[in-house]
Short mmCIF file of C-alpha atoms and ligand atoms in Angstrom, two decimals:
data_model
loop_
_atom_site.label_atom_id
_atom_site.label_comp_id
_atom_site.label_asym_id
_atom_site.label_seq_id
_atom_site.Cartn_x
_atom_site.Cartn_y
_atom_site.Cartn_z
CA MET O 1 -25.15 24.13 22.57
CA LYS O 2 -24.51 23.24 18.94
CA ALA O 3 -21.65 21.38 17.25
CA THR O 4 -20.87 19.76 13.90
CA ALA O 5 -18.57 16.79 13.40
CA LYS O 6 -17.44 14.84 10.37
CA ALA O 7 -16.51 11.13 10.63
CA HIS O 8 -15.40 8.65 7.99
CA THR O 9 -16.42 5.05 7.59
CA ASN O 10 -13.92 2.22 8.02
CA ILE O 11 -13.38 -1.20 6.49
CA ALA O 12 -12.38 -4.04 8.82
CA LEU O 13 -9.34 -6.05 7.76
CA ILE O 14 -9.70 -8.21 10.88
CA LYS O 15 -13.44 -8.45 11.45
CA TYR O 16 -15.45 -7.81 14.58
CA TRP O 17 -17.81 -10.77 14.60
CA GLY O 18 -19.68 -11.54 17.82
CA LYS O 19 -20.73 -9.82 21.02
CA ARG O 20 -20.13 -10.89 24.59
CA ASP O 21 -22.45 -8.17 25.86
CA GLU O 22 -25.24 -6.90 23.65
CA SER O 23 -26.43 -3.98 25.75
CA ILE O 24 -23.16 -2.02 25.93
CA ILE O 25 -21.69 -3.76 22.85
CA LEU O 26 -18.63 -5.68 23.99
CA PRO O 27 -17.01 -7.88 21.34
CA THR O 28 -15.77 -11.46 21.58
CA ASN O 29 -12.68 -10.56 19.54
CA SER O 30 -10.42 -7.62 18.79
CA SER O 31 -10.64 -6.18 15.27
CA LEU O 32 -8.60 -3.90 13.02
CA SER O 33 -9.70 -1.52 10.28
CA LEU O 34 -8.66 1.13 7.80
CA THR O 35 -10.54 4.43 7.88
CA LEU O 36 -11.56 5.56 4.37
CA ASP O 37 -11.55 9.10 3.02
CA GLY O 38 -14.24 8.61 0.38
CA PHE O 39 -17.22 7.91 2.64
CA TYR O 40 -18.28 10.05 5.56
CA THR O 41 -21.10 11.49 7.59
CA THR O 42 -21.40 15.10 8.73
CA THR O 43 -23.69 15.61 11.70
CA THR O 44 -24.89 18.69 13.54
CA VAL O 45 -26.37 18.32 17.01
CA ALA O 46 -28.16 21.30 18.57
CA PHE O 47 -29.44 20.92 22.13
CA GLN O 48 -32.19 23.44 22.90
CA GLU O 49 -34.08 24.26 26.09
CA ASP O 50 -37.43 24.67 24.28
CA LEU O 51 -37.60 21.16 22.74
CA SER O 52 -39.79 18.42 24.24
CA LYS O 53 -38.28 15.59 22.18
CA ASP O 54 -35.35 14.85 19.87
CA SER O 55 -35.63 15.11 16.10
CA PHE O 56 -33.46 13.44 13.47
CA ILE O 57 -33.10 14.60 9.88
CA LEU O 58 -31.02 12.45 7.52
CA ASN O 59 -30.14 13.81 4.07
CA ASP O 60 -32.87 16.46 4.50
CA GLN O 61 -35.59 13.90 5.35
CA SER O 62 -37.17 13.50 8.75
CA VAL O 63 -36.49 10.03 10.19
CA GLU O 64 -38.90 8.08 12.43
CA GLY O 65 -39.10 4.47 13.63
CA GLU O 66 -36.16 2.25 14.52
CA ALA O 67 -33.44 4.53 13.13
CA TYR O 68 -34.84 7.48 15.12
CA GLN O 69 -35.00 5.31 18.24
CA ARG O 70 -31.33 4.33 17.94
CA VAL O 71 -30.35 8.00 17.70
CA THR O 72 -32.46 9.12 20.63
CA ASN O 73 -31.30 6.16 22.78
CA PHE O 74 -27.74 7.18 22.03
CA LEU O 75 -28.47 10.82 22.89
CA ASP O 76 -29.73 9.52 26.28
CA LYS O 77 -26.20 8.25 26.98
CA ILE O 78 -24.79 11.70 26.16
CA ARG O 79 -27.44 13.40 28.33
CA ASN O 80 -26.60 11.04 31.20
CA LEU O 81 -22.89 11.85 30.94
CA SER O 82 -23.63 15.57 31.11
CA GLY O 83 -26.28 15.36 33.83
CA LYS O 84 -28.63 17.40 31.59
CA THR O 85 -31.23 14.65 31.25
CA ASN O 86 -34.13 16.87 30.15
CA LEU O 87 -32.39 18.59 27.27
CA TYR O 88 -33.43 17.50 23.78
CA ALA O 89 -31.69 17.96 20.46
CA GLU O 90 -32.17 18.56 16.79
CA VAL O 91 -29.86 16.19 14.93
CA SER O 92 -29.21 16.64 11.25
CA SER O 93 -26.92 14.36 9.25
CA ILE O 94 -25.67 14.20 5.72
CA ASN O 95 -24.30 10.86 4.54
CA GLU O 96 -21.80 11.20 1.72
CA VAL O 97 -22.23 8.13 -0.43
CA PRO O 98 -22.01 5.38 2.19
CA THR O 99 -25.26 3.59 1.39
CA ALA O 100 -24.84 4.01 -2.35
CA ALA O 101 -21.29 2.66 -2.11
CA GLY O 102 -22.44 -0.40 -0.22
CA PHE O 103 -21.13 0.66 3.14
CA ALA O 104 -23.25 0.54 6.25
CA SER O 105 -23.56 4.14 7.42
CA SER O 106 -23.62 3.18 11.09
CA ALA O 107 -19.83 3.45 11.57
CA SER O 108 -19.44 7.01 10.31
CA GLY O 109 -22.93 7.89 11.56
CA PHE O 110 -22.42 7.01 15.22
CA ALA O 111 -18.86 8.37 15.29
CA ALA O 112 -20.15 11.73 14.02
CA LEU O 113 -23.16 11.69 16.35
CA ALA O 114 -21.06 10.91 19.44
CA SER O 115 -18.50 13.57 18.59
CA ALA O 116 -20.97 16.34 17.73
CA GLY O 117 -23.32 15.40 20.58
CA THR O 118 -20.72 15.43 23.35
CA ARG O 119 -19.20 18.66 22.09
CA ALA O 120 -22.62 20.32 21.78
CA ILE O 121 -23.66 19.45 25.32
CA GLY O 122 -20.25 20.38 26.75
CA VAL O 123 -18.84 17.00 27.78
CA ASP O 124 -15.11 16.89 27.17
CA LEU O 125 -13.89 13.36 26.40
CA SER O 126 -10.50 11.96 25.43
CA ASP O 127 -10.40 10.04 22.13
CA GLU O 128 -10.44 6.74 24.02
CA GLU O 129 -13.45 7.79 26.09
CA LEU O 130 -15.20 8.99 22.94
CA SER O 131 -14.42 5.66 21.27
CA ARG O 132 -15.93 3.75 24.23
CA LEU O 133 -19.08 5.88 24.06
CA THR O 134 -19.33 5.49 20.27
CA ARG O 135 -18.97 1.71 20.62
CA GLN O 136 -22.31 1.65 22.45
CA GLY O 137 -24.09 3.06 19.37
CA SER O 138 -22.53 0.66 16.86
CA GLY O 139 -19.50 -1.54 17.51
CA SER O 140 -17.57 -0.86 14.32
CA ALA O 141 -18.15 2.90 14.79
CA CYS O 142 -15.68 3.01 17.71
CA ARG O 143 -12.86 2.58 15.17
CA SER O 144 -14.00 5.59 13.10
CA ILE O 145 -12.89 8.07 15.78
CA TYR O 146 -9.36 7.68 14.40
CA GLY O 147 -7.81 7.92 10.96
CA GLY O 148 -5.65 5.31 9.25
CA PHE O 149 -5.11 1.84 10.72
CA VAL O 150 -7.09 1.33 13.91
CA GLU O 151 -7.43 -1.52 16.39
CA TRP O 152 -10.50 -2.06 18.56
CA GLU O 153 -9.09 -3.74 21.63
CA MET O 154 -11.79 -6.09 22.89
CA GLY O 155 -10.92 -5.69 26.58
CA SER O 156 -11.91 -8.11 29.33
CA ARG O 157 -13.87 -6.01 31.84
CA THR O 158 -17.62 -6.42 32.15
CA ASP O 159 -18.16 -2.64 32.37
CA GLY O 160 -16.48 -2.01 28.97
CA LYS O 161 -13.94 0.48 30.35
CA ASP O 162 -11.13 -1.31 28.50
CA SER O 163 -12.95 -1.92 25.21
CA GLN O 164 -12.02 0.91 22.87
CA ALA O 165 -10.20 1.67 19.65
CA VAL O 166 -6.63 2.96 19.38
CA GLN O 167 -4.72 4.16 16.34
CA ILE O 168 -2.01 1.78 15.09
CA LYS O 169 -0.74 4.06 12.28
CA PRO O 170 -2.11 7.33 10.90
CA GLU O 171 -3.58 7.67 7.39
CA THR O 172 -0.30 9.16 6.15
CA HIS O 173 1.65 5.99 7.02
CA TRP O 174 0.76 3.94 3.93
CA ASP O 175 -1.41 4.62 0.88
CA VAL O 176 -3.40 1.39 0.68
CA ARG O 177 -6.46 1.87 -1.53
CA VAL O 178 -9.89 0.30 -1.35
CA ALA O 179 -12.30 -0.22 -4.26
CA ALA O 180 -15.90 -0.63 -3.11
CA VAL O 181 -17.59 -2.96 -5.59
CA VAL O 182 -21.36 -2.54 -5.48
CA LEU O 183 -23.55 -5.22 -7.02
CA SER O 184 -26.60 -4.31 -9.03
CA SER O 185 -28.97 -6.81 -7.45
CA THR O 186 -29.84 -6.86 -3.80
CA MET O 187 -31.03 -9.69 -1.58
CA LYS O 188 -32.84 -10.05 1.71
CA LYS O 189 -30.59 -8.65 4.37
CA ILE O 190 -29.62 -10.33 7.62
CA SER O 191 -28.26 -7.48 9.70
CA SER O 192 -24.76 -7.78 11.15
CA ARG O 193 -26.41 -7.73 14.59
CA ALA O 194 -28.66 -10.72 13.84
CA GLY O 195 -26.00 -12.54 11.80
CA MET O 196 -23.32 -12.41 14.48
CA LYS O 197 -25.77 -13.40 17.21
CA ARG O 198 -26.96 -16.48 15.35
CA THR O 199 -23.38 -17.46 14.53
CA VAL O 200 -22.12 -17.06 18.11
CA GLU O 201 -25.04 -19.11 19.44
CA THR O 202 -25.16 -21.92 16.90
CA SER O 203 -22.10 -22.25 14.64
CA PRO O 204 -19.64 -25.04 15.54
CA PHE O 205 -17.03 -23.08 13.55
CA TYR O 206 -17.25 -20.08 15.88
CA THR O 207 -14.58 -21.28 18.29
CA GLY O 208 -12.23 -21.86 15.34
CA TRP O 209 -12.84 -18.25 14.32
CA LEU O 210 -11.96 -16.98 17.78
CA ASP O 211 -8.86 -19.18 18.01
CA SER O 212 -7.52 -17.71 14.76
CA ILE O 213 -7.76 -14.04 15.81
CA PRO O 214 -4.58 -13.55 17.89
CA ASN O 215 -2.33 -14.80 15.08
CA ASP O 216 -4.17 -12.84 12.36
CA MET O 217 -3.88 -9.73 14.52
CA LYS O 218 -0.16 -10.23 15.08
CA GLU O 219 0.48 -10.85 11.37
CA ILE O 220 -1.54 -7.89 10.13
CA LYS O 221 0.13 -5.50 12.57
CA SER O 222 3.56 -6.56 11.37
CA ALA O 223 2.37 -6.19 7.73
CA ILE O 224 1.20 -2.64 8.47
CA ARG O 225 4.42 -1.74 10.26
CA ASP O 226 6.59 -3.15 7.42
CA LYS O 227 4.24 -1.98 4.62
CA ASP O 228 4.14 -5.55 3.34
CA PHE O 229 1.12 -5.47 1.01
CA GLU O 230 1.12 -9.17 0.14
CA LYS O 231 1.05 -10.08 3.80
CA LEU O 232 -1.63 -7.49 4.62
CA GLY O 233 -3.87 -8.70 1.80
CA THR O 234 -3.33 -12.39 2.51
CA VAL O 235 -4.26 -12.01 6.18
CA ALA O 236 -7.25 -9.74 5.47
CA GLU O 237 -8.68 -12.04 2.78
CA SER O 238 -8.21 -15.14 4.91
CA ASN O 239 -9.76 -13.44 7.94
CA CYS O 240 -12.79 -12.43 5.86
CA LEU O 241 -13.22 -15.99 4.56
CA LYS O 242 -13.06 -17.39 8.09
CA MET O 243 -15.72 -14.96 9.29
CA HIS O 244 -18.01 -15.87 6.42
CA ALA O 245 -17.36 -19.59 6.97
CA THR O 246 -18.89 -19.32 10.44
CA THR O 247 -22.24 -18.31 8.89
CA LEU O 248 -22.39 -21.56 6.88
CA GLY O 249 -22.17 -23.53 10.11
CA ALA O 250 -24.94 -21.55 11.81
CA ASN O 251 -28.41 -22.94 12.47
CA PRO O 252 -30.24 -22.07 10.31
CA PRO O 253 -27.28 -21.62 7.96
CA PHE O 254 -26.92 -18.47 5.92
CA THR O 255 -24.49 -16.61 3.70
CA TYR O 256 -24.10 -12.97 2.73
CA TRP O 257 -22.69 -13.95 -0.64
CA HIS O 258 -24.47 -13.54 -3.93
CA ASP O 259 -23.46 -15.14 -7.24
CA THR O 260 -21.83 -11.86 -8.28
CA THR O 261 -19.98 -11.74 -4.93
CA LEU O 262 -18.26 -15.00 -5.90
CA ARG O 263 -17.54 -13.68 -9.39
CA VAL O 264 -15.78 -10.65 -7.89
CA MET O 265 -13.81 -12.86 -5.50
CA HIS O 266 -12.65 -15.05 -8.40
CA THR O 267 -11.71 -12.02 -10.49
CA VAL O 268 -9.55 -10.68 -7.66
CA GLN O 269 -7.78 -14.03 -7.33
CA GLU O 270 -7.28 -14.12 -11.11
CA MET O 271 -5.79 -10.61 -11.03
CA ARG O 272 -3.25 -11.89 -8.51
CA ALA O 273 -2.43 -14.87 -10.72
CA ASN O 274 -1.79 -12.35 -13.51
CA GLY O 275 0.59 -10.27 -11.42
CA ILE O 276 -1.73 -7.53 -10.08
CA PRO O 277 -1.63 -7.61 -6.28
CA ALA O 278 -5.24 -7.23 -5.11
CA TYR O 279 -7.14 -8.82 -2.23
CA PHE O 280 -10.80 -8.82 -1.22
CA THR O 281 -12.72 -8.42 2.00
CA ILE O 282 -16.49 -8.59 2.57
CA ASP O 283 -18.66 -7.37 5.44
CA ALA O 284 -22.18 -8.44 6.40
CA GLY O 285 -23.59 -8.03 2.89
CA PRO O 286 -23.02 -9.08 -0.73
CA ASN O 287 -20.73 -6.21 -1.80
CA VAL O 288 -16.96 -6.67 -2.01
CA LYS O 289 -14.13 -4.31 -1.04
CA VAL O 290 -10.86 -4.76 -2.91
CA LEU O 291 -7.48 -3.73 -1.49
CA TYR O 292 -4.83 -2.58 -3.95
CA LEU O 293 -1.87 -0.19 -4.29
CA PRO O 294 -2.07 3.19 -6.12
CA GLU O 295 0.09 2.08 -9.07
CA ASN O 296 -2.51 -0.56 -9.99
CA GLU O 297 -5.58 1.65 -9.61
CA ASP O 298 -6.56 1.90 -13.29
CA ARG O 299 -6.15 -1.80 -14.02
CA VAL O 300 -8.01 -2.87 -10.87
CA LYS O 301 -10.92 -0.52 -11.52
CA GLU O 302 -11.24 -1.61 -15.14
CA LYS O 303 -11.24 -5.33 -14.30
CA LEU O 304 -13.82 -4.91 -11.54
CA GLN O 305 -16.16 -2.79 -13.66
CA GLU O 306 -16.20 -5.42 -16.41
CA ILE O 307 -17.69 -8.11 -14.16
CA PRO O 308 -21.32 -8.90 -15.07
CA GLY O 309 -23.62 -7.97 -12.19
CA VAL O 310 -21.38 -5.18 -10.88
CA ASP O 311 -23.20 -1.86 -10.72
CA ARG O 312 -20.35 0.47 -9.82
CA VAL O 313 -16.89 0.70 -8.34
CA THR O 314 -15.97 3.56 -5.98
CA LEU O 315 -12.36 4.19 -5.00
CA SER O 316 -11.04 5.38 -1.67
CA LYS O 317 -7.77 6.30 0.05
CA PRO O 318 -6.94 6.05 3.75
CA GLY O 319 -8.97 8.66 5.60
CA PRO O 320 -8.67 10.81 8.73
CA GLY O 321 -10.31 10.59 12.14
CA VAL O 322 -13.13 12.77 13.40
CA THR O 323 -12.91 16.49 12.69
CA TYR O 324 -15.09 19.32 14.02
CA LEU O 325 -16.42 21.92 11.62
O1 LIG I 1 -20.82 -2.55 14.05
P1 LIG I 1 -21.78 -3.32 13.21
O2 LIG I 1 -22.97 -3.79 13.97
O3 LIG I 1 -22.16 -2.59 11.94
O4 LIG I 1 -21.04 -4.69 12.74
C1 LIG I 1 -19.97 -4.71 11.84
C2 LIG I 1 -19.60 -6.10 11.46
C3 LIG I 1 -18.69 -6.23 10.25
O5 LIG I 1 -18.85 -5.14 9.38
C4 LIG I 1 -19.06 -7.51 9.49
C5 LIG I 1 -17.22 -6.37 10.66
C6 LIG I 1 -16.54 -5.11 11.16
O6 LIG I 1 -15.63 -5.26 11.97
O7 LIG I 1 -16.84 -4.00 10.70
#
């Protein structure tokens, strides 16, 4: 009753931004991401008859509180699927870099937990079923079941049975690289959960965001199919800016950007003006991810590292889907 799974994080090129159902996590828009090889979580789940509660060890430290509660609530879903509702587990996870590289670890974390947990308890799910289950731990995690370019189809059903991720192209299709630019200073964090909720409920720009998704999705899929980097980057950067614009219209207004965030954005635009194709995208935090092609890796890294206020730059290639160890 023990299994180990490894899952990689992903960066959204078309963002998931808003829920239509908070309890089973159903989104208000479809999204599309690239799975990254550099950042991953390896999780072992061991269900044992003699346990009276779950335990969760992250990077060799016992976890309590809210993070523990999210894990045990998610294990309840796995127990319910299997019918073994009184069986508890020892969960132990190792996060490779994600937090240090400015990535939320929830995407790789819940994808690894869902995969190892279902395998350990003996529930056999298809990738789409696994993606639907993973979605209920953290929305963006449902895309990390697959490698390469992945779409989370929002679906329209109220029970979520049509809201899952599917692979658009595998990681071998196109070597698009991502530089994770981590800023040295931090600021008070508004979680993605709280940020999207406030935006959906109060921002007059939110409907504009939703209206723009179908065309962005169509354009980015054709860019991926044709390996058109300029088009991919242009759509991803514009989609990111539209998402962040909704937060400025929220009540109370907020932004995830820091002064250094803007400096990185300007540097990326300057690189383009100087003939280096590079584009940025930003999630619910101040750090910036920069898309570039392998032939420009050295120049992009050097330029980004020179920016005052940047702590470090970590590079990543397209990564694979979940694997079992
Ligand atoms: O799945 P969550 O709750 O970590 O939300 C992710 C939201 C964004 O990172 C901003 C966008 C995305 O699609 O990953």
